[in-house]
mmCIF file of C-alpha atoms in Angstrom:
data_model
loop_
_atom_site.group_PDB
_atom_site.id
_atom_site.type_symbol
_atom_site.label_atom_id
_atom_site.label_comp_id
_atom_site.label_asym_id
_atom_site.label_seq_id
_atom_site.Cartn_x
_atom_site.Cartn_y
_atom_site.Cartn_z
ATOM 1 C CA GLY A 11 -15.205 17.822 -43.282
ATOM 2 C CA ARG A 12 -14.667 17.401 -39.562
ATOM 3 C CA SER A 13 -13.989 13.649 -39.868
ATOM 4 C CA LEU A 14 -11.283 14.287 -42.484
ATOM 5 C CA TRP A 15 -9.773 16.942 -40.209
ATOM 6 C CA ARG A 16 -9.569 14.330 -37.470
ATOM 7 C CA CYS A 17 -7.744 11.883 -39.727
ATOM 8 C CA TRP A 18 -5.453 14.512 -41.177
ATOM 9 C CA PRO A 19 -5.105 17.204 -38.511
ATOM 10 C CA PRO A 20 -4.262 20.791 -39.450
ATOM 11 C CA PRO A 21 -0.597 21.865 -39.498
ATOM 12 C CA GLU A 22 -0.497 23.011 -35.869
ATOM 13 C CA HIS A 23 -1.376 19.463 -34.806
ATOM 14 C CA TYR A 24 0.956 17.590 -37.159
ATOM 15 C CA SER A 25 3.110 14.935 -35.554
ATOM 16 C CA SER A 26 4.639 11.681 -36.692
ATOM 17 C CA GLN A 27 2.377 9.892 -34.237
ATOM 18 C CA LEU A 28 -0.923 11.352 -35.424
ATOM 19 C CA LEU A 29 -0.362 11.802 -39.152
ATOM 20 C CA ASN A 30 -0.930 8.220 -40.225
ATOM 21 C CA SER A 31 -3.619 7.246 -42.722
ATOM 22 C CA GLY A 32 -3.875 3.873 -41.026
ATOM 23 C CA ASN A 33 -5.428 5.596 -38.056
ATOM 24 C CA CYS A 34 -8.464 6.393 -40.207
ATOM 25 C CA CYS A 35 -9.196 3.137 -41.992
ATOM 26 C CA TYR A 36 -12.436 1.540 -40.771
ATOM 27 C CA ARG A 37 -12.369 3.333 -37.425
ATOM 28 C CA HIS A 38 -15.512 5.304 -38.228
ATOM 29 C CA MET A 39 -17.363 1.968 -38.444
ATOM 30 C CA LEU A 40 -16.862 1.136 -34.745
ATOM 31 C CA GLU A 41 -20.208 1.013 -32.951
ATOM 32 C CA VAL A 42 -19.509 2.919 -29.734
ATOM 33 C CA ASP A 43 -21.742 5.653 -28.337
ATOM 34 C CA ILE A 44 -20.276 6.748 -24.977
ATOM 35 C CA VAL A 45 -16.634 6.746 -23.848
ATOM 36 C CA ILE A 46 -15.866 7.410 -20.166
ATOM 37 C CA VAL A 47 -12.410 8.834 -19.479
ATOM 38 C CA GLY A 48 -10.766 10.873 -16.723
ATOM 39 C CA MET A 49 -8.454 10.510 -13.804
ATOM 40 C CA PRO A 50 -8.196 6.910 -12.570
ATOM 41 C CA LYS A 51 -9.973 6.819 -9.172
ATOM 42 C CA ALA A 52 -12.280 9.658 -10.191
ATOM 43 C CA GLY A 53 -15.447 7.560 -10.330
ATOM 44 C CA THR A 54 -15.240 6.099 -13.837
ATOM 45 C CA SER A 55 -16.257 2.601 -12.670
ATOM 46 C CA SER A 56 -19.085 4.025 -10.569
ATOM 47 C CA MET A 57 -20.344 6.107 -13.469
ATOM 48 C CA GLN A 58 -20.217 3.087 -15.760
ATOM 49 C CA GLN A 59 -22.222 1.154 -13.166
ATOM 50 C CA ILE A 60 -24.861 3.886 -13.001
ATOM 51 C CA LEU A 61 -25.113 4.312 -16.768
ATOM 52 C CA THR A 62 -25.429 0.583 -17.463
ATOM 53 C CA ALA A 63 -28.276 0.360 -14.931
ATOM 54 C CA HIS A 64 -30.208 2.679 -17.269
ATOM 55 C CA PRO A 65 -32.417 0.788 -19.771
ATOM 56 C CA ASP A 66 -30.845 2.635 -22.736
ATOM 57 C CA VAL A 67 -27.235 1.718 -21.999
ATOM 58 C CA VAL A 68 -25.154 -1.442 -22.012
ATOM 59 C CA GLY A 69 -21.466 -1.948 -21.297
ATOM 60 C CA SER A 70 -18.906 -3.942 -19.389
ATOM 61 C CA VAL A 71 -18.705 -2.529 -15.859
ATOM 62 C CA ASN A 72 -15.483 -4.108 -14.611
ATOM 63 C CA THR A 73 -13.407 -4.065 -17.784
ATOM 64 C CA GLU A 74 -11.492 -1.180 -19.309
ATOM 65 C CA ILE A 75 -12.069 -1.092 -23.061
ATOM 66 C CA ASP A 76 -10.653 1.532 -25.381
ATOM 67 C CA ALA A 77 -12.497 0.589 -28.598
ATOM 68 C CA LEU A 78 -9.283 -0.568 -30.278
ATOM 69 C CA ALA A 79 -7.726 2.868 -29.845
ATOM 70 C CA PHE A 80 -4.444 1.135 -28.973
ATOM 71 C CA VAL A 81 -4.317 -0.318 -32.498
ATOM 72 C CA GLU A 82 -2.587 2.010 -34.924
ATOM 73 C CA SER A 83 -4.024 0.540 -38.117
ATOM 74 C CA LEU A 84 -7.357 -1.285 -37.975
ATOM 75 C CA THR A 85 -8.482 -3.964 -40.377
ATOM 76 C CA MET A 86 -12.053 -4.738 -41.330
ATOM 77 C CA GLN A 87 -11.760 -7.923 -39.300
ATOM 78 C CA ASP A 88 -10.767 -5.945 -36.193
ATOM 79 C CA VAL A 89 -13.876 -3.812 -36.515
ATOM 80 C CA ALA A 90 -16.121 -6.799 -37.209
ATOM 81 C CA ILE A 91 -14.911 -8.617 -34.091
ATOM 82 C CA PHE A 92 -15.379 -5.566 -31.889
ATOM 83 C CA ASN A 93 -18.833 -4.770 -33.266
ATOM 84 C CA THR A 94 -19.903 -8.397 -32.856
ATOM 85 C CA TRP A 95 -18.990 -8.144 -29.169
ATOM 86 C CA GLY A 96 -20.990 -4.916 -28.879
ATOM 87 C CA ARG A 97 -24.026 -6.428 -30.566
ATOM 88 C CA MET A 98 -23.858 -9.422 -28.254
ATOM 89 C CA MET A 99 -23.846 -7.032 -25.289
ATOM 90 C CA ARG A 100 -26.910 -5.244 -26.684
ATOM 91 C CA ALA A 101 -28.684 -8.549 -27.343
ATOM 92 C CA ARG A 102 -28.495 -9.372 -23.642
ATOM 93 C CA LYS A 103 -30.411 -6.175 -22.867
ATOM 94 C CA PRO A 104 -33.110 -5.644 -25.493
ATOM 95 C CA THR A 105 -33.909 -2.091 -24.356
ATOM 96 C CA ALA A 106 -30.312 -0.928 -24.817
ATOM 97 C CA ARG A 107 -29.447 1.219 -27.820
ATOM 98 C CA LEU A 108 -26.204 2.806 -26.559
ATOM 99 C CA LEU A 109 -22.877 1.083 -25.879
ATOM 100 C CA ALA A 110 -20.745 2.676 -23.160
ATOM 101 C CA ILE A 111 -17.091 1.835 -22.552
ATOM 102 C CA LYS A 112 -14.601 3.161 -20.023
ATOM 103 C CA SER A 113 -10.853 3.564 -20.201
ATOM 104 C CA PRO A 114 -9.868 6.341 -17.769
ATOM 105 C CA ALA A 115 -6.208 6.938 -18.569
ATOM 106 C CA MET A 116 -6.900 7.132 -22.294
ATOM 107 C CA ILE A 117 -7.433 10.867 -21.787
ATOM 108 C CA PHE A 118 -3.648 11.245 -21.370
ATOM 109 C CA ASP A 119 -2.934 9.642 -24.763
ATOM 110 C CA GLN A 120 -3.538 12.076 -27.613
ATOM 111 C CA LYS A 121 -3.184 9.353 -30.240
ATOM 112 C CA LYS A 122 -5.987 7.327 -28.693
ATOM 113 C CA MET A 123 -8.253 10.336 -28.306
ATOM 114 C CA TRP A 124 -7.741 11.254 -31.978
ATOM 115 C CA ARG A 125 -8.647 7.698 -32.964
ATOM 116 C CA ILE A 126 -11.793 7.613 -30.836
ATOM 117 C CA ALA A 127 -12.856 10.940 -32.375
ATOM 118 C CA GLN A 128 -13.259 9.256 -35.755
ATOM 119 C CA ILE A 129 -16.354 7.421 -34.480
ATOM 120 C CA PRO A 130 -19.290 9.553 -35.684
ATOM 121 C CA ASP A 131 -21.236 11.387 -32.960
ATOM 122 C CA VAL A 132 -19.403 9.621 -30.129
ATOM 123 C CA ARG A 133 -19.930 11.222 -26.715
ATOM 124 C CA ILE A 134 -16.998 11.704 -24.334
ATOM 125 C CA LEU A 135 -17.687 11.756 -20.594
ATOM 126 C CA VAL A 136 -14.788 13.177 -18.564
ATOM 127 C CA MET A 137 -14.874 12.393 -14.837
ATOM 128 C CA MET A 138 -13.263 15.042 -12.634
ATOM 129 C CA ARG A 139 -12.122 15.041 -8.988
ATOM 130 C CA GLU A 140 -10.458 17.581 -6.703
ATOM 131 C CA PRO A 141 -6.728 16.950 -7.277
ATOM 132 C CA THR A 142 -5.519 16.517 -3.692
ATOM 133 C CA ASP A 143 -8.385 14.249 -2.719
ATOM 134 C CA TRP A 144 -7.857 12.256 -5.879
ATOM 135 C CA LEU A 145 -4.137 11.754 -5.301
ATOM 136 C CA ALA A 146 -4.700 10.441 -1.771
ATOM 137 C CA SER A 147 -7.383 8.082 -3.100
ATOM 138 C CA ALA A 148 -5.092 6.831 -5.857
ATOM 139 C CA TYR A 149 -2.438 6.153 -3.236
ATOM 140 C CA ASN A 150 -4.897 4.217 -1.057
ATOM 141 C CA TYR A 151 -5.962 2.104 -4.009
ATOM 142 C CA PHE A 152 -2.406 1.445 -5.073
ATOM 143 C CA VAL A 153 -1.291 0.411 -1.609
ATOM 144 C CA GLN A 154 -4.293 -1.858 -1.087
ATOM 145 C CA LYS A 155 -4.346 -3.562 -4.457
ATOM 146 C CA LEU A 156 -1.046 -3.291 -6.267
ATOM 147 C CA CYS A 157 1.687 -3.520 -3.652
ATOM 148 C CA ASN A 158 3.542 -6.671 -2.759
ATOM 149 C CA PHE A 159 2.294 -7.057 0.762
ATOM 150 C CA GLU A 160 4.251 -8.606 3.589
ATOM 151 C CA GLN A 161 1.535 -11.110 4.359
ATOM 152 C CA GLU A 162 0.784 -11.864 7.971
ATOM 153 C CA PRO A 163 -2.325 -14.017 8.530
ATOM 154 C CA LEU A 164 -5.109 -12.285 10.442
ATOM 155 C CA VAL A 165 -6.743 -15.015 12.557
ATOM 156 C CA ASP A 166 -9.926 -14.886 14.605
ATOM 157 C CA GLU A 167 -8.834 -15.929 18.104
ATOM 158 C CA ALA A 168 -12.181 -17.505 18.990
ATOM 159 C CA SER A 169 -12.693 -19.677 15.926
ATOM 160 C CA GLY A 170 -9.169 -19.973 14.620
ATOM 161 C CA LEU A 171 -10.394 -19.018 11.151
ATOM 162 C CA LYS A 172 -8.088 -17.035 8.899
ATOM 163 C CA LEU A 173 -9.915 -13.793 8.189
ATOM 164 C CA GLY A 174 -7.478 -12.275 5.767
ATOM 165 C CA ILE A 175 -4.133 -10.538 5.628
ATOM 166 C CA ARG A 176 -2.803 -7.827 7.900
ATOM 167 C CA SER A 177 -0.090 -5.632 6.493
ATOM 168 C CA GLU A 178 1.598 -2.863 8.428
ATOM 169 C CA THR A 179 4.230 -2.180 5.804
ATOM 170 C CA CYS A 180 4.143 -2.195 2.044
ATOM 171 C CA ARG A 181 7.159 -2.352 -0.229
ATOM 172 C CA LYS A 182 7.764 -2.082 -3.951
ATOM 173 C CA THR A 183 10.931 -4.121 -3.963
ATOM 174 C CA GLY A 184 13.044 -5.720 -1.296
ATOM 175 C CA SER A 185 13.916 -2.598 0.664
ATOM 176 C CA GLU A 186 12.272 0.286 -1.226
ATOM 177 C CA THR A 187 9.332 1.639 0.733
ATOM 178 C CA ILE A 188 6.373 2.995 -1.198
ATOM 179 C CA PRO A 189 6.467 6.803 -0.881
ATOM 180 C CA SER A 190 3.508 8.609 0.606
ATOM 181 C CA TRP A 191 1.104 10.536 -1.578
ATOM 182 C CA ARG A 192 2.645 13.753 -0.249
ATOM 183 C CA GLU A 193 6.085 12.685 -1.449
ATOM 184 C CA VAL A 194 4.612 11.943 -4.856
ATOM 185 C CA ALA A 195 2.913 15.328 -5.043
ATOM 186 C CA LEU A 196 5.847 17.391 -3.825
ATOM 187 C CA GLY A 197 8.761 15.649 -5.473
ATOM 188 C CA ASP A 198 9.763 13.260 -8.188
ATOM 189 C CA SER A 199 8.695 10.170 -6.258
ATOM 190 C CA MET A 200 6.064 7.866 -7.679
ATOM 191 C CA PHE A 201 4.114 4.943 -6.298
ATOM 192 C CA SER A 202 3.351 3.400 -9.676
ATOM 193 C CA ARG A 203 4.452 3.838 -13.274
ATOM 194 C CA TYR A 204 2.323 6.981 -13.509
ATOM 195 C CA ARG A 205 3.747 10.346 -12.461
ATOM 196 C CA PHE A 206 0.531 11.534 -10.897
ATOM 197 C CA ASN A 207 1.936 14.844 -9.689
ATOM 198 C CA ALA A 208 2.846 15.824 -13.245
ATOM 199 C CA TYR A 209 -0.621 14.838 -14.485
ATOM 200 C CA HIS A 210 -2.411 17.104 -12.066
ATOM 201 C CA ALA A 211 -0.058 19.973 -12.675
ATOM 202 C CA LYS A 212 -0.937 19.679 -16.363
ATOM 203 C CA ILE A 213 -4.597 18.645 -16.223
ATOM 204 C CA VAL A 214 -5.895 21.749 -18.030
ATOM 205 C CA PRO A 215 -3.320 21.526 -20.875
ATOM 206 C CA THR A 216 -4.274 17.865 -21.168
ATOM 207 C CA LEU A 217 -7.942 18.766 -21.522
ATOM 208 C CA ARG A 218 -7.133 21.415 -24.110
ATOM 209 C CA ASN A 219 -4.884 19.185 -26.222
ATOM 210 C CA ASN A 220 -6.726 15.881 -25.928
ATOM 211 C CA ILE A 221 -10.354 17.006 -25.627
ATOM 212 C CA ASN A 222 -10.978 20.587 -26.777
ATOM 213 C CA ASP A 223 -8.724 20.459 -29.841
ATOM 214 C CA ILE A 224 -10.281 17.204 -31.018
ATOM 215 C CA TYR A 225 -13.991 17.129 -30.151
ATOM 216 C CA GLU A 226 -16.918 19.443 -30.742
ATOM 217 C CA PRO A 227 -18.245 20.948 -27.482
ATOM 218 C CA TRP A 228 -21.587 19.153 -27.783
ATOM 219 C CA GLN A 229 -19.768 15.804 -27.781
ATOM 220 C CA VAL A 230 -18.149 16.390 -24.377
ATOM 221 C CA SER A 231 -19.506 16.193 -20.830
ATOM 222 C CA PHE A 232 -17.549 17.004 -17.663
ATOM 223 C CA PHE A 233 -18.897 15.445 -14.467
ATOM 224 C CA ASP A 234 -17.741 15.931 -10.882
ATOM 225 C CA PHE A 235 -16.931 12.807 -8.873
ATOM 226 C CA ARG A 236 -18.660 14.295 -5.808
ATOM 227 C CA LEU A 237 -22.046 14.149 -7.510
ATOM 228 C CA LEU A 238 -21.806 10.356 -7.230
ATOM 229 C CA SER A 239 -22.126 10.689 -3.455
ATOM 230 C CA GLU A 240 -25.124 13.026 -3.572
ATOM 231 C CA SER A 241 -28.812 12.269 -3.963
ATOM 232 C CA ASP A 242 -30.318 15.726 -3.526
ATOM 233 C CA ASP A 243 -32.282 17.638 -6.137
ATOM 234 C CA ALA A 244 -29.152 19.303 -7.511
ATOM 235 C CA ALA A 245 -27.509 15.913 -8.110
ATOM 236 C CA MET A 246 -30.689 14.582 -9.745
ATOM 237 C CA SER A 247 -30.761 17.612 -12.027
ATOM 238 C CA SER A 248 -27.105 17.038 -12.970
ATOM 239 C CA PHE A 249 -27.750 13.419 -13.898
ATOM 240 C CA GLN A 250 -30.807 14.325 -15.962
ATOM 241 C CA GLY A 251 -28.718 16.922 -17.785
ATOM 242 C CA LEU A 252 -26.069 14.285 -18.396
ATOM 243 C CA ALA A 253 -28.704 11.927 -19.808
ATOM 244 C CA ARG A 254 -29.694 14.548 -22.355
ATOM 245 C CA ALA A 255 -26.058 15.210 -23.283
ATOM 246 C CA LEU A 256 -25.431 11.483 -23.813
ATOM 247 C CA LYS A 257 -28.597 10.981 -25.911
ATOM 248 C CA MET A 258 -30.267 8.898 -23.185
ATOM 249 C CA SER A 259 -33.857 9.026 -22.038
ATOM 250 C CA PRO A 260 -34.357 10.527 -18.552
ATOM 251 C CA PHE A 261 -33.223 8.592 -15.499
ATOM 252 C CA ASP A 262 -35.859 7.005 -13.272
ATOM 253 C CA GLU A 263 -34.992 9.005 -10.150
ATOM 254 C CA ARG A 264 -36.020 6.257 -7.737
ATOM 255 C CA VAL A 265 -33.683 3.785 -9.461
ATOM 256 C CA LEU A 266 -30.969 6.436 -9.723
ATOM 257 C CA ARG A 267 -31.108 7.164 -5.984
ATOM 258 C CA GLU A 268 -30.793 3.435 -5.310
ATOM 259 C CA GLN A 269 -27.783 3.239 -7.614
ATOM 260 C CA LEU A 270 -26.103 6.205 -5.942
ATOM 261 C CA ALA A 271 -26.688 4.654 -2.515
ATOM 262 C CA GLU A 272 -25.115 1.403 -3.716
ATOM 263 C CA VAL A 273 -22.118 3.234 -5.167
ATOM 264 C CA TRP A 274 -21.615 5.063 -1.877
ATOM 265 C CA ARG A 275 -22.028 1.873 0.186
ATOM 266 C CA THR A 276 -19.470 -0.072 -1.843
ATOM 267 C CA ARG A 277 -17.221 2.888 -2.722
ATOM 268 C CA GLY A 278 -17.724 2.081 -6.363
ATOM 269 C CA GLY A 279 -17.354 -1.658 -5.848
ATOM 270 C CA HIS A 280 -13.868 -1.398 -4.343
ATOM 271 C CA THR A 281 -14.715 -2.407 -0.748
ATOM 272 C CA LYS A 282 -12.779 -5.654 -1.125
ATOM 273 C CA TYR A 283 -9.573 -3.608 -1.247
ATOM 274 C CA GLN A 284 -10.254 -1.892 2.064
ATOM 275 C CA LYS A 285 -9.883 -4.890 4.357
ATOM 276 C CA ASN A 286 -7.408 -4.519 7.203
ATOM 277 C CA TYR A 287 -6.032 -1.245 5.934
ATOM 278 C CA THR A 288 -6.328 2.290 7.274
ATOM 279 C CA ARG A 289 -6.957 4.716 4.445
ATOM 280 C CA VAL A 290 -5.028 7.973 4.414
ATOM 281 C CA SER A 291 -6.734 11.333 4.015
ATOM 282 C CA PRO A 292 -5.351 14.581 2.578
ATOM 283 C CA CYS A 293 -6.139 16.205 5.922
ATOM 284 C CA ASP A 294 -4.314 13.698 8.130
ATOM 285 C CA GLY A 295 -1.488 14.989 10.284
ATOM 286 C CA SER A 296 -0.823 18.368 11.836
ATOM 287 C CA LEU A 297 -2.429 21.721 11.119
ATOM 288 C CA GLY A 298 0.631 22.511 9.022
ATOM 289 C CA ASP A 299 0.042 19.364 6.963
ATOM 290 C CA ALA A 300 -3.556 20.417 6.348
ATOM 291 C CA VAL A 301 -2.463 23.879 5.263
ATOM 292 C CA ALA A 302 0.105 22.341 2.923
ATOM 293 C CA ALA A 303 -2.571 20.065 1.452
ATOM 294 C CA ASN A 304 -4.818 23.061 0.845
ATOM 295 C CA VAL A 305 -2.231 24.979 -1.180
ATOM 296 C CA LEU A 306 -0.805 21.946 -2.975
ATOM 297 C CA PHE A 307 -2.996 22.151 -6.095
ATOM 298 C CA GLU A 308 -4.430 25.614 -5.554
ATOM 299 C CA ARG A 309 -3.350 26.857 -8.969
ATOM 300 C CA ALA A 310 -4.532 23.678 -10.699
ATOM 301 C CA ARG A 311 -7.988 24.075 -9.145
ATOM 302 C CA ALA A 312 -8.236 27.696 -10.269
ATOM 303 C CA GLU A 313 -7.191 26.792 -13.820
ATOM 304 C CA LEU A 314 -9.672 23.930 -13.896
ATOM 305 C CA LYS A 315 -12.528 26.164 -12.744
ATOM 306 C CA GLU A 316 -11.742 28.689 -15.465
ATOM 307 C CA HIS A 317 -11.387 25.990 -18.108
ATOM 308 C CA LEU A 318 -14.694 24.282 -17.281
ATOM 309 C CA GLY A 319 -16.430 27.656 -17.290
ATOM 310 C CA GLU A 320 -15.141 28.263 -20.797
ATOM 311 C CA ALA A 321 -16.116 24.743 -21.894
ATOM 312 C CA GLY A 322 -19.655 25.233 -20.637
ATOM 313 C CA ALA A 323 -19.913 28.557 -22.439
ATOM 314 C CA ARG A 324 -18.914 26.840 -25.696
ATOM 315 C CA GLY A 325 -21.651 24.224 -25.329
ATOM 316 C CA ALA A 326 -20.129 21.323 -23.399
ATOM 317 C CA PHE A 327 -22.192 19.843 -20.582
ATOM 318 C CA VAL A 328 -20.564 20.659 -17.233
ATOM 319 C CA ALA A 329 -21.782 19.406 -13.841
ATOM 320 C CA THR A 330 -19.673 20.300 -10.802
ATOM 321 C CA THR A 331 -19.896 20.910 -7.067
ATOM 322 C CA PRO A 332 -18.087 23.645 -5.118
ATOM 323 C CA SER A 333 -15.768 21.006 -3.624
ATOM 324 C CA LEU A 334 -14.116 20.419 -7.016
ATOM 325 C CA PHE A 335 -12.508 23.847 -6.790
ATOM 326 C CA ALA A 336 -12.204 24.190 -2.995
ATOM 327 C CA ALA A 337 -9.304 23.434 -0.679
ATOM 328 C CA PRO A 338 -9.816 19.888 0.684
ATOM 329 C CA CYS A 339 -9.179 20.649 4.381
ATOM 330 C CA ALA A 340 -11.634 23.070 5.983
#
């Protein structure tokens, strides 16, 4: 059957990492219904926030959980502990019947995606974002949250109160300046342990290997980050379609519009990382810079558009906006 195929993949998928009977033991007993993956900074936290506001869904909004996919060989005790946590989460919300977890970067780990696939009828929600816009956002987040800032107190002159920290420069180590997002995209530079430029150049192969080759089309939903900032009829229709794909009852559109407004106001809850920092945009700089930004991931966008079209034709749920496939700088 399909579950056996997932434990013991066919010859074209054999590898020393996947072909391990320990991957199969007890994993099908994990009680998880929805797994949110995708590019980090592509709206996974915001989507989790919106889903868990629905009466059918419960989950931890601020924590990344991969349903023990990092564990190569589960024991019965591992599963019991995880399921006890899930049942406690459900008990706090009596209307909830679906447990949603998020672990964005798990999509890049084929081993983890194979392991998650052993959970019967699990639904995978893949968050997508235009590559150039995403890379600039990832850079902003990294600079604001993860750098070692040179901390200079920002003091209100009238009251003398310390308001926070002003940082004009940001450094990884003593003298190594964090490269710009453009340097990361165009060269071998990196502003964290992830090689983001390589990820976006290979996003479609990643989807093929770690999603299409593992899951049935009806288990997978692709959702555009930009729909989180919309509240028009098209966005409402996309969310209602997503609810059906995830086995949820329909969204209350009044509550959904309120949730989308809150997500937009707080930028997904990350406003605390925006203090005293000027965010960069893909379209900053000269006209030449904007042109360069437009062509940077042109091929990746075209491949993604074709791939999602094929996925939708096979039966996956796909909700996108034109901006997902368009050059970022008009």
